[in-house]
GROMACS .gro file of C-alpha atoms in nm:
model
  191
    1GLY     CA    1   8.725   9.344  11.982
    2HIS     CA    2   8.843   9.659  12.159
    3GLY     CA    3   8.836   9.844  11.827
    4LYS     CA    4   8.468   9.755  11.787
    5VAL     CA    5   8.385   9.908  12.124
    6ALA     CA    6   8.591  10.219  12.047
    7ALA     CA    7   8.405  10.260  11.714
    8ASP     CA    8   8.071  10.219  11.893
    9ILE     CA    9   8.165  10.491  12.141
   10ALA     CA   10   8.282  10.720  11.860
   11ALA     CA   11   7.950  10.674  11.679
   12GLN     CA   12   7.752  10.740  11.997
   13ILE     CA   13   7.931  11.068  12.064
   14GLY     CA   14   7.878  11.200  11.712
   15TYR     CA   15   8.157  11.079  11.486
   16THR     CA   16   8.009  10.981  11.150
   17ASP     CA   17   8.307  10.910  10.924
   18ILE     CA   18   8.462  10.616  11.111
   19CYS     CA   19   8.715  10.375  10.963
   20PHE     CA   20   8.971  10.121  11.080
   21ALA     CA   21   9.339  10.055  11.024
   22ASP     CA   22   9.411   9.687  11.082
   23ASP     CA   23   9.729   9.494  11.006
   24HIS     CA   24   9.545   9.159  11.009
   25ALA     CA   25   9.203   9.217  10.850
   26GLU     CA   26   9.042   9.356  10.538
   27GLY     CA   27   8.694   9.461  10.433
   28GLN     CA   28   8.469   9.601  10.704
   29CYS     CA   29   8.415   9.598  11.078
   30LEU     CA   30   8.073   9.691  11.217
   31GLY     CA   31   7.994   9.822  10.871
   32PHE     CA   32   8.288  10.064  10.880
   33PRO     CA   33   8.566  10.022  10.621
   34ILE     CA   34   8.909   9.885  10.701
   35LEU     CA   35   9.130  10.113  10.491
   36GLY     CA   36   9.463   9.936  10.538
   37GLY     CA   37   9.728   9.871  10.800
   38THR     CA   38   9.890  10.091  11.061
   39ALA     CA   39  10.169  10.177  10.817
   40HIS     CA   40   9.918  10.416  10.655
   41LEU     CA   41   9.849  10.616  10.973
   42ALA     CA   42  10.102  10.890  10.901
   43ALA     CA   43   9.965  10.935  10.548
   44TRP     CA   44   9.611  10.974  10.682
   45ASN     CA   45   9.723  11.241  10.929
   46ASP     CA   46   9.579  11.549  10.761
   47GLY     CA   47   9.544  11.758  11.078
   48ALA     CA   48   9.165  11.723  11.075
   49THR     CA   49   9.144  11.348  11.138
   50ASP     CA   50   9.111  11.209  11.490
   51PHE     CA   51   9.269  10.879  11.590
   52VAL     CA   52   9.239  10.632  11.878
   53ILE     CA   53   9.413  10.297  11.922
   54GLY     CA   54   9.160  10.015  11.942
   55ILE     CA   55   9.397   9.753  12.085
   56GLY     CA   56   9.370   9.611  12.437
   57ASN     CA   57   9.736   9.511  12.477
   58ASN     CA   58   9.916   9.785  12.671
   59ALA     CA   59  10.260   9.729  12.514
   60VAL     CA   60  10.121   9.732  12.159
   61ARG     CA   61   9.924  10.051  12.230
   62LYS     CA   62  10.242  10.213  12.360
   63LYS     CA   63  10.443  10.106  12.054
   64ILE     CA   64  10.186  10.250  11.811
   65ALA     CA   65  10.137  10.572  12.012
   66GLU     CA   66  10.509  10.638  12.024
   67GLU     CA   67  10.562  10.557  11.657
   68TYR     CA   68  10.303  10.801  11.519
   69ASP     CA   69  10.275  11.172  11.600
   70ILE     CA   70   9.909  11.214  11.509
   71ASN     CA   71   9.594  11.360  11.665
   72TRP     CA   72   9.520  11.104  11.937
   73VAL     CA   73   9.182  11.182  12.098
   74ARG     CA   74   9.000  11.051  12.402
   75LEU     CA   75   8.669  10.870  12.365
   76VAL     CA   76   8.425  10.875  12.659
   77HIS     CA   77   8.099  10.681  12.637
   78PRO     CA   78   7.793  10.900  12.715
   79SER     CA   79   7.697  10.673  13.007
   80ALA     CA   80   8.035  10.709  13.180
   81GLN     CA   81   8.043  10.925  13.493
   82ILE     CA   82   8.335  11.168  13.515
   83GLY     CA   83   8.381  11.356  13.843
   84LEU     CA   84   8.480  11.715  13.903
   85GLN     CA   85   8.844  11.796  13.835
   86ALA     CA   86   8.911  11.450  13.695
   87SER     CA   87   9.152  11.448  13.402
   88ILE     CA   88   9.172  11.203  13.115
   89GLY     CA   89   9.473  11.189  12.885
   90ARG     CA   90   9.467  11.184  12.507
   91GLY     CA   91   9.415  10.848  12.343
   92THR     CA   92   9.226  10.711  12.644
   93VAL     CA   93   8.899  10.522  12.595
   94VAL     CA   94   8.635  10.523  12.873
   95MET     CA   95   8.364  10.265  12.816
   96VAL     CA   96   7.999  10.204  12.904
   97GLY     CA   97   7.909  10.274  13.267
   98ALA     CA   98   8.263  10.344  13.382
   99VAL     CA   99   8.314  10.582  13.675
  100ILE     CA  100   8.610  10.816  13.716
  101ASN     CA  101   8.553  11.013  14.032
  102ALA     CA  102   8.662  11.357  14.151
  103CYS     CA  103   9.025  11.457  14.116
  104ALA     CA  104   9.132  11.129  13.955
  105SER     CA  105   9.402  11.152  13.690
  106VAL     CA  106   9.403  10.902  13.403
  107GLY     CA  107   9.706  10.905  13.175
  108GLU     CA  108   9.740  10.877  12.800
  109HIS     CA  109   9.624  10.577  12.595
  110CYS     CA  110   9.455  10.406  12.889
  111ILE     CA  111   9.148  10.185  12.883
  112ILE     CA  112   8.882  10.228  13.150
  113ASN     CA  113   8.664   9.935  13.056
  114THR     CA  114   8.294   9.862  13.102
  115ARG     CA  115   8.168   9.947  13.453
  116ALA     CA  116   8.518   9.991  13.594
  117VAL     CA  117   8.547  10.223  13.894
  118VAL     CA  118   8.839  10.463  13.934
  119GLU     CA  119   8.778  10.636  14.264
  120HIS     CA  120   8.871  10.985  14.382
  121ASP     CA  121   9.232  11.100  14.374
  122ASN     CA  122   9.357  10.796  14.181
  123VAL     CA  123   9.657  10.842  13.953
  124LEU     CA  124   9.681  10.608  13.655
  125GLU     CA  125   9.997  10.647  13.451
  126ASP     CA  126  10.005  10.597  13.072
  127TYR     CA  127   9.900  10.273  12.899
  128VAL     CA  128   9.704  10.132  13.194
  129HIS     CA  129   9.407   9.901  13.134
  130ILE     CA  130   9.136   9.874  13.401
  131SER     CA  131   8.919   9.575  13.298
  132PRO     CA  132   8.540   9.543  13.325
  133ASN     CA  133   8.397   9.560  13.678
  134ALA     CA  134   8.737   9.624  13.837
  135ALA     CA  135   8.725   9.870  14.126
  136LEU     CA  136   9.002  10.091  14.260
  137GLY     CA  137   8.947  10.251  14.601
  138GLY     CA  138   9.041  10.612  14.670
  139THR     CA  139   9.395  10.744  14.635
  140VAL     CA  140   9.531  10.447  14.438
  141ARG     CA  141   9.835  10.490  14.215
  142VAL     CA  142   9.882  10.256  13.917
  143GLY     CA  143  10.210  10.253  13.724
  144ALA     CA  144  10.244  10.258  13.346
  145LEU     CA  145  10.166   9.946  13.143
  146THR     CA  146   9.975   9.778  13.426
  147HIS     CA  147   9.665   9.571  13.356
  148ILE     CA  148   9.404   9.532  13.631
  149GLY     CA  149   9.200   9.219  13.546
  150ILE     CA  150   8.825   9.176  13.524
  151GLY     CA  151   8.651   9.204  13.859
  152ALA     CA  152   8.972   9.278  14.052
  153SER     CA  153   8.963   9.515  14.346
  154VAL     CA  154   9.229   9.743  14.489
  155ARG     CA  155   9.202   9.875  14.845
  156ASN     CA  156   9.232  10.249  14.897
  157ASN     CA  157   9.574  10.414  14.946
  158ILE     CA  158   9.759  10.145  14.746
  159ASP     CA  159  10.051  10.191  14.505
  160ILE     CA  160  10.098   9.942  14.220
  161CYS     CA  161  10.420   9.975  14.023
  162GLY     CA  162  10.434   9.970  13.646
  163GLY     CA  163  10.441   9.659  13.434
  164CYS     CA  164  10.205   9.450  13.649
  165THR     CA  165   9.918   9.222  13.562
  166ILE     CA  166   9.658   9.186  13.836
  167GLY     CA  167   9.455   8.871  13.769
  168ALA     CA  168   9.079   8.844  13.736
  169GLY     CA  169   8.904   8.869  14.072
  170ALA     CA  170   9.224   8.944  14.264
  171ALA     CA  171   9.216   9.166  14.572
  172VAL     CA  172   9.514   9.398  14.615
  173VAL     CA  173   9.542   9.489  14.983
  174LYS     CA  174   9.905   9.601  15.005
  175ASN     CA  175  10.145   9.798  14.788
  176ILE     CA  176  10.303   9.618  14.491
  177GLN     CA  177  10.660   9.723  14.427
  178ASP     CA  178  10.782   9.450  14.189
  179SER     CA  179  10.652   9.407  13.835
  180GLY     CA  180  10.490   9.074  13.765
  181VAL     CA  181  10.166   8.878  13.765
  182TYR     CA  182   9.955   8.884  14.082
  183ILE     CA  183   9.654   8.662  14.149
  184GLY     CA  184   9.430   8.560  14.437
  185VAL     CA  185   9.277   8.701  14.752
  186PRO     CA  186   9.488   8.862  14.877
  187ALA     CA  187   9.686   8.911  14.558
  188ARG     CA  188  10.029   8.750  14.553
  189LYS     CA  189  10.299   8.730  14.287
  190ILE     CA  190  10.317   8.415  14.075
  191LYS     CA  191  10.584   8.512  13.818
   0.00000   0.00000   0.00000
């Protein structure tokens, strides 16, 4: 599913020769060819080809990104709003209607999903996924491999350590220093 959205963004920003690598499917996806599995990525790396990982799972994205030294590019949907002095790392995908405000820093191979809000001065480390309609207040720090669930909210000036899952609709109102799964309002650890 995430790969379909990444391909759609690529097409909307001008890529015309789009194809997929998929370890579990053959044929086509959205009319674009599936050329083989990820084992072929290095062979396709001709220096002129751009790549992005179309997988939502943070740990799998990290494994693939670290395994292949290829031209990882960022994809930003034309409707996304990117503020002044915001930075977006390579391999990151920013989807429809997402907002990344001034001076925010988004790491490598992140997902800023549909209509997610990353406010000013946020720092998102690598392999973070901000789900649809999630909102992070100003000056939030999110550690690597953390997933903020759909519709979750994070109060301003909050630090969330790496390796966390923040459940759908959760409200983070205090710093999170221990990796784990957090749900509820206010968010509390369940695992």
